[in-house]
Each structure stands twice: as C-alpha cells, then as structure tokens.
Amino acid sequence: MCGIVGIFDITGASEIDRNLLSRMNESQFHRGPDEGGLHTEPGLGFGHRRLSIIDLSSGQQPMHSQDGNVVLTYNGEVYNFPELREELEALGFSFRTHCDTEVILYAWQAWGESCVERLRGMFAFGIWDRPRQTLFLARDRLGVKPLFYAELSNGQFIFGSELKALKQHPLLPKNVDPTAVEDYFGFGYIPDPKTIYKGVYKLESGYCLTIKRGQNGFRPKQYWDVKFQTASAGNPAEAGEELIQRLREAVKIRMVADVPLGAFLSGGVDSSGVVALMAGLSKDPVNTCSISFGDPKFNEAQFAAQVAERYHTAHRVEQVDPEDFSLIDQLSGLYDEPYADSSALPTYRVCELAKKQVTVVLSGDGGDENLAGYRRYRWHTYEERMRALLPDALRMPLFSTLGKVYPKLDWAPKVLRAKTTFESIGRDSMAGYFHSVSVLSNGMRSQLFSDSLKSELQGYEAIEVFRRYSQQAPDHPLSMVQYLDLKTYLAGDILTKVDRASMAHALEVRVPLLDHKLVEWMATLPPDLKLHGREGKYLFKKALEPYLPNDILYRPKMGFAVPLSNWFRGPLKGRVQQALLGETLKSTGWFDDAYLHHLVTQHQSGLRDYSASIWSLLMFEAFLRNS
C-alpha cells in the first residue's frame, strides 16, 4: 500500500515547484516508509511513497512506460495482474518488473479509460499520458482506497491519498462547507464526494476522472455500480456452497505477498470465516491478532481464541486499557476532517498490534453491508411492514405524534425505548432509515445549529445524500438500505476508518468480502437469504456451520464498541466541558450555546445518554483546533 500525490497545470506547461511536491509527498510518509519518488516535467508533477508488498526489488514509482510516454503513480493492489499481464504480452507489450504497477501502465496504453473496468482489486491512481496531454484518475469500485482532489485558483489541479497532502499547497481553499457540517452531524462522517472544505473533493468509489490540458471543465464519470437484481432463488444449500467457493477464491488471490501476511480476528462471523478459509489455503499457521477489553460487554477475545485454537493460528492478543483515550488528540490529525466513529480508537490499536507480526492483513469488512448483518436492517424491515399496514395519510400524523409525545428513555430497557421507532415509522422509507442511522436527528441538529448556520445552509438537509441515490436504489426495502450503505457508510465511515488507522502503521489491509465479483454475485441473492426472520447474514452463517461453532455464528453482534458514556461522566468530564463549552466552538458562531450546555449537563447528570452527540462535537472541536 502506498501514498500518491500529483500537481497538474490544466492551462499550460508551467514549472512545477518540486519542493512543494516533495512536501506534499512526505506528508504521507506513514503510508509508504520503504521508498519515495518524484517525477516532474513542464506542467506535471507526481509523487509516491511506497510500502513494498510484491516484487520488493523493483516496481519503484512514479513508473514510466518503456516508450517514456506514460507515467503512473498508484496506490493499491490489482489481484488479477498475472492474467492481465499475459493478455498484454499477447498484444506485444514487454515487462521489466513482476509487479502490478507496470500492468496498469500498459493496460492504459492498450485500452485507455476502459482499462479500469478490467482491474480486480483495490486502487487509486493517476496516469499522465504525454502524447494525449491527458491526466486520468481512478478509484476502485467499492472505495477501499481514497483519493482527494481540488482545482486551484492558479489553474493547477492537485490530488493525493489523504487530505493532509493537499493541505500542504498554499493555494488550497480551506473555507469550511456548511453543507458538509450538516452532513457530518447527520452521518458522523462526511460522505463522498464532499470534504469539509468547499471546492475540495473525494473521487467517489467506482468513478474515474479525465482531464485534458487546455480544455475547460471536467466531471467524474461512473464506470461501475452494483445492481440488486435478484436471480432465481435456487437451492439455499447450493447457494451457500457457492458463496463459500466464491469467498475462498477472493481470499486466495489476496494471500499473495512477498512480506509477512495475517488476518484480523475479532471473534465475529466475518473475520472468523475469513480466517477459517485462510487456514484451509495455507501450509503454515495463519498469523492472527485481536484486542480484548476488560469490560465483558465489549470483549470478544474469548470467541477469537476459540477460532484461533480450532485452526491452530499463530494468535496474538493484547488487552486495551479501559481508559485508553490518549488517542483522542491524534484522531483529528489522522483523519484530516471531522470523523466521529469512536471505533477508530480500537481499530488503531489492532492495526498497531498487527504490524508487530505482519505487513499485510485480511479483514472481514463488508460482510454486514453485503449480507445484511446490521441490526438496523432488521429494524428497517420491521418498520417497513408497519408502513405497509396503514395509508400514509393516517400513518404519518399518527406515528409522528407518538414520536413527539413518547419520552426519550435512554436509561430504560430496550423494549421501552420506542421513541426513535415511532419517529421513523412516521416518515417515508428513506427518511425513516436516515433517522435511524443519524448521529444527531433532524430535531437535535435544528437545536444545535445557530440561526447563522441555518441561514448558510439555505434549507439543505443531510438526507439529500441519500436522495442522490434514490433513482439508482433498488425497490426492495432491504436491498435499498444495503445499496445506500454501500454508497455512503461503507466508503465514508468503515473503509475510511480502516485505511487511515492501518496506513498510520504502514499496514496493508485487504478485504475479500469486498471483491467486486463477489459483491455483484451477493447482490443477486434473494433478500430473505440475507435477512431471514430476525437472523442477519442467514445464508453466510448456514454456509459457515461446517467451519465455525454455533456460539460464534449465532451469538448477538457486538462490534468494536468504546465506553464513551462512562468516559464522559468520569475521566473525560472536564475535557467534555472544556471542548463543548469553550471558545473554539463558540468562535464559529455555528452552535447554540444553550443546547451545548443542555447536552453536557443532561449527559453528565445521567439523565440522558448523549455520548454519540458529544463525541461528534469533541471530534469537530479537535478538527477546528488542529486545522
């Protein structure tokens, strides 16, 4: 895995500041500590930081084609590069290296923009084609690897793997986008293609971008999307066998590396399934790692240990200090923009642990989105049944009223916490799902934001992120929310978290459950083979029964939780008061002082659980202080 940067003069061939390019490149040293390289020519500069994984002795970047006409800077892994190499050799191309980088170079020369459709893997890259005077950027189909870009006032176009690289450029606009603030407090992250800054963007997953020198205007183009078109149901047992067969192949092609390789093992279904298949493909014990928590409510270590023992893995486990909040100040620097998923803390620690053993790990990310593992999918389908029972004219006012009058019982048993459910049922399907996943609900954001920020928003609401995808979203209620999560939550939250946390330790994470061929096939499965009654990932669990014990497969989902609520009433009580009620947030003029006081006092008194809201504000305040 690597870090890439680039500067391109759209209007002409002015000299590129090599020192600036170097600063941009070195800001991502952590992504590729093994080697660094720069290429400059009139009107163009590429930079690259390398983490060597395959063909360690060659493959240096930026890489030039043998005729010198094409230059590439690339981050990622293309797993089908041996097959593509054979195809390109048959077309007359000769190779100097044994790495996938050179394959992308000649794939561009052979097939142009359509080359990206042939690549199977995770990637973000920039290609400069001198004869065509063309810059081409591409990002993988699911968004495993990031790519940021901006057009500057001097006619330059810049890009990089992380926002921090772009921030090295003195002309980068750093005006906060108020709609990104609304998105952030709605989702807990800033969904693609926005960033926190106006005029600075992320290339969306499954998109490419072509810019020709001297031509005005450019627009990213989508080259891939997942289609939820259910195939014939067939035999569930046969479908389960095919799922395992397809996943095994996706795992196998991700086990190729010239450096030590292993896997995350949380004790959940997805990572345990990946490890089980790895063990069947490996002659040597699989290196596995997991972290444990002192609090049994958050601790899955015993389940990870069961899998490790069953498959005789070389297992490493370390316990995280229950007061491990020392990373809070580092997170804003790691993510470069507001990011409110608190599981970034344990993710950082498990990547730190993995790096002590290996340079490449396989993870189980993507199983929940593709095979309906999240609890919220179950709740959404339940709410959809309720919506279907009553006409909109009766349902919406009835349940909206119930949602307003029903008390918010954070302290009560779950069966009595019906307020959010009532509020969701009182909305249409997409708005109801947005309400269920929001960090701060519409009502809370309305109270949090000042009149000044509301004026700047001009009526914009974060649900517009979902509305963008409404035309492409499938009709089935479960498939619809899976599609929305694949377009937003997966890339914006889950994969962002893993990329920054792993690359902070120069660790490459490969994601077999996000192999695009596997994703395309899983999208054709009937929804009731994914969510069957109350059982999420139904087909996957049934298919894994020969490989894993039932107490791994059918226990309640835990996830990488962090005890924020207790932290904010205990050791971080003063920190919360200082951050939320201090000068940094106040000076923006965007927040209502009285509501900030309400959040702090109600949470710290124990009357309400506002831990998610407070965490999002803590991370926003840290971003403002450090930006």
XYZ file of C-alpha atoms in Angstrom, residues 319-619:
301
model
C -5.803 -6.020 26.172
C -6.692 -2.397 25.593
C -6.607 -0.182 28.651
C -10.238 0.615 29.532
C -9.118 4.223 29.958
C -7.399 4.279 26.562
C -8.456 7.741 25.439
C -4.925 9.018 24.840
C -5.531 8.777 21.076
C -8.325 11.325 21.004
C -5.980 14.189 20.175
C -4.318 12.170 17.411
C -7.516 11.291 15.578
C -8.092 14.718 14.049
C -4.606 14.594 12.550
C -5.177 11.053 11.327
C -8.448 11.775 9.532
C -7.817 15.418 8.476
C -11.504 16.295 8.702
C -14.240 15.649 11.260
C -14.823 11.926 11.758
C -16.997 10.601 14.586
C -16.803 6.801 14.573
C -15.368 6.069 18.021
C -14.371 2.549 16.956
C -11.454 4.284 15.249
C -9.741 4.029 18.656
C -9.666 0.205 18.950
C -9.116 -0.080 15.163
C -5.946 1.971 15.544
C -4.802 -0.328 18.356
C -5.462 -3.579 16.489
C -3.539 -2.241 13.470
C -0.691 -1.292 15.782
C -0.701 -4.838 17.164
C -0.884 -6.477 13.724
C 2.117 -4.531 12.451
C 4.292 -6.205 15.105
C 3.800 -9.501 13.219
C 2.899 -8.763 9.612
C 2.772 -6.162 6.838
C -0.450 -7.389 5.186
C -3.700 -8.473 6.866
C -7.045 -9.698 5.601
C -10.156 -8.312 7.269
C -13.846 -9.233 7.370
C -15.128 -5.763 6.456
C -18.041 -5.655 4.032
C -19.972 -8.674 5.287
C -22.578 -6.638 7.135
C -23.381 -4.379 4.180
C -23.496 -7.148 1.591
C -25.170 -9.882 3.624
C -27.407 -7.767 5.894
C -25.660 -8.172 9.218
C -26.537 -4.858 10.858
C -29.333 -4.784 13.419
C -30.668 -1.636 11.806
C -31.588 -3.676 8.711
C -33.841 -5.822 10.851
C -35.458 -2.753 12.386
C -35.904 -1.144 8.977
C -37.735 -4.167 7.539
C -39.931 -4.241 10.642
C -40.751 -0.550 10.192
C -41.494 -1.146 6.518
C -44.096 -3.747 7.468
C -45.690 -1.183 9.782
C -45.681 1.412 6.997
C -47.431 -1.036 4.699
C -50.258 -1.634 7.192
C -51.543 1.937 7.210
C -52.057 4.511 4.451
C -49.644 7.452 4.531
C -52.408 9.921 5.361
C -53.093 8.052 8.622
C -49.664 6.611 9.437
C -47.549 9.762 9.156
C -49.515 12.034 11.521
C -50.235 9.178 13.969
C -46.653 7.989 14.400
C -45.173 11.488 14.158
C -47.366 12.459 17.101
C -46.408 9.323 19.025
C -42.745 10.108 18.370
C -43.157 13.624 19.733
C -45.030 12.722 22.915
C -43.213 9.481 23.788
C -40.398 10.193 26.261
C -36.748 9.570 25.405
C -35.918 6.739 27.835
C -32.164 6.263 27.400
C -31.915 4.596 30.810
C -34.788 2.135 30.256
C -34.701 -1.439 28.874
C -34.585 -1.529 25.077
C -38.167 -2.759 24.803
C -39.328 0.584 26.256
C -37.155 2.778 24.002
C -39.725 3.212 21.251
C -39.373 6.930 20.531
C -36.933 6.567 17.622
C -39.019 3.749 16.107
C -42.192 5.838 16.244
C -40.381 8.783 14.680
C -39.024 6.584 11.879
C -42.384 4.982 11.069
C -43.868 8.474 10.797
C -41.571 9.153 7.822
C -41.238 7.671 4.356
C -38.892 4.713 3.892
C -35.717 6.626 3.025
C -36.291 9.373 5.598
C -37.055 6.754 8.220
C -33.801 4.954 7.550
C -31.870 8.222 7.652
C -33.468 8.980 11.023
C -32.421 5.583 12.383
C -28.759 5.995 11.370
C -28.331 9.698 12.207
C -25.845 10.646 14.895
C -27.947 13.714 15.687
C -31.549 13.611 14.490
C -33.105 16.408 12.435
C -34.599 17.847 15.593
C -31.324 17.731 17.506
C -29.391 19.365 14.660
C -32.027 22.068 14.475
C -31.497 22.813 18.163
C -27.703 22.532 17.926
C -27.206 24.861 14.956
C -27.350 28.621 15.313
C -29.556 30.823 13.157
C -26.396 31.908 11.348
C -25.512 28.363 10.240
C -29.123 27.611 9.315
C -29.084 30.675 7.104
C -25.897 29.477 5.390
C -27.464 26.056 4.787
C -30.358 27.647 2.859
C -32.638 24.731 3.616
C -30.112 22.000 2.789
C -30.502 18.793 4.829
C -28.182 15.801 5.103
C -30.843 13.412 3.821
C -30.071 14.830 0.365
C -27.053 12.491 0.432
C -29.490 9.562 0.330
C -31.814 11.304 -2.107
C -28.929 11.479 -4.635
C -29.075 7.710 -4.923
C -32.863 7.333 -4.954
C -33.085 6.814 -8.724
C -30.496 4.010 -8.692
C -31.594 2.424 -5.402
C -33.481 -0.901 -5.689
C -37.143 -1.093 -4.684
C -36.934 -3.873 -2.122
C -36.713 -2.286 1.369
C -33.718 -4.349 2.474
C -31.845 -4.018 -0.816
C -32.482 -0.268 -0.791
C -30.786 0.325 2.557
C -27.957 -2.057 1.671
C -27.380 -0.031 -1.502
C -27.432 3.248 0.434
C -24.882 1.893 2.905
C -22.607 0.621 0.125
C -22.632 4.114 -1.417
C -22.218 6.076 1.822
C -21.441 4.323 5.114
C -19.061 1.716 3.711
C -16.749 4.138 1.909
C -17.279 7.192 4.114
C -17.025 5.513 7.505
C -15.880 1.874 7.561
C -13.222 1.922 4.845
C -12.041 5.419 5.801
C -11.533 4.216 9.376
C -9.556 1.151 8.331
C -7.460 2.942 5.702
C -6.259 5.730 7.999
C -5.762 3.501 11.033
C -3.828 0.864 9.085
C -1.743 3.240 6.992
C -0.745 5.140 10.129
C 1.206 1.944 10.885
C 2.233 1.184 7.270
C -0.048 -1.861 7.331
C -1.913 -3.061 4.229
C -5.473 -4.322 4.777
C -7.108 -6.495 2.108
C -10.861 -7.035 2.060
C -12.031 -10.281 0.385
C -15.712 -9.691 1.173
C -15.471 -6.553 -0.982
C -14.129 -8.338 -4.043
C -16.308 -6.720 -6.694
C -17.134 -10.005 -8.423
C -18.290 -11.422 -5.095
C -20.254 -8.235 -4.324
C -22.003 -8.425 -7.704
C -22.982 -12.032 -7.052
C -24.174 -11.389 -3.482
C -26.395 -8.577 -4.787
C -28.320 -11.193 -6.822
C -29.200 -13.281 -3.757
C -32.831 -13.135 -2.623
C -33.185 -10.739 0.335
C -34.636 -13.454 2.575
C -31.396 -15.420 2.265
C -29.617 -12.438 3.785
C -32.125 -11.402 6.457
C -34.244 -14.418 7.373
C -36.725 -13.520 10.083
C -34.538 -11.955 12.775
C -31.320 -13.611 11.576
C -28.969 -11.387 9.591
C -26.316 -12.937 7.300
C -28.524 -16.034 7.304
C -27.041 -17.755 4.235
C -23.486 -16.937 5.239
C -23.957 -18.355 8.724
C -25.584 -21.533 7.424
C -22.759 -21.959 4.923
C -20.144 -21.494 7.659
C -21.649 -24.083 10.035
C -19.101 -26.754 8.981
C -16.293 -24.275 9.692
C -17.313 -22.455 12.900
C -19.153 -23.308 16.131
C -22.682 -22.028 16.677
C -21.686 -19.743 19.544
C -19.537 -17.838 17.045
C -22.185 -17.813 14.318
C -25.366 -17.155 16.260
C -24.424 -15.050 19.257
C -25.538 -11.376 19.402
C -23.421 -8.977 17.369
C -21.062 -6.850 19.495
C -18.843 -4.716 17.279
C -15.879 -2.547 18.252
C -17.631 -0.532 20.970
C -15.975 2.044 23.217
C -17.367 3.018 26.680
C -17.894 6.682 25.757
C -20.833 7.234 28.080
C -18.768 6.350 31.155
C -15.746 8.293 29.921
C -17.782 11.471 29.527
C -19.179 11.193 33.051
C -15.842 10.203 34.553
C -12.252 10.735 33.397
C -13.208 12.932 30.421
C -15.812 15.015 32.240
C -13.631 18.108 32.331
C -12.445 17.576 28.770
C -16.034 17.485 27.531
C -16.922 20.699 29.332
C -13.847 22.468 28.006
C -14.376 21.348 24.409
C -18.138 21.830 24.086
C -18.438 24.978 26.184
C -15.080 26.556 25.312
C -14.039 29.230 22.879
C -13.279 27.054 19.834
C -16.879 26.045 19.080
C -18.237 29.394 20.292
C -15.994 31.366 17.931
C -17.507 29.700 14.852
C -20.920 31.192 15.528
C -22.474 27.943 14.260
C -23.768 26.425 17.507
C -26.415 27.292 20.050
C -24.765 27.814 23.445
C -27.823 26.801 25.425
C -28.141 23.496 23.588
C -24.457 22.702 24.077
C -24.965 23.254 27.818
C -28.031 21.011 27.683
C -26.061 18.165 26.067
C -23.288 18.378 28.653
C -25.391 18.750 31.798
C -28.037 16.175 30.852
C -25.429 13.563 29.955
C -23.156 14.138 32.928
C -26.097 14.061 35.329
C -27.035 10.626 33.988
C -30.495 11.716 32.829
C -29.721 11.210 29.147
C -27.167 9.357 27.053
C -25.773 11.914 24.622
C -22.448 10.135 24.197
C -22.630 9.878 20.381
C -23.550 13.553 20.039
C -20.840 14.658 22.453
C -18.220 12.521 20.707
C -19.102 14.071 17.344
C -18.731 17.549 18.847
C -15.435 16.606 20.503
C -14.056 15.452 17.144
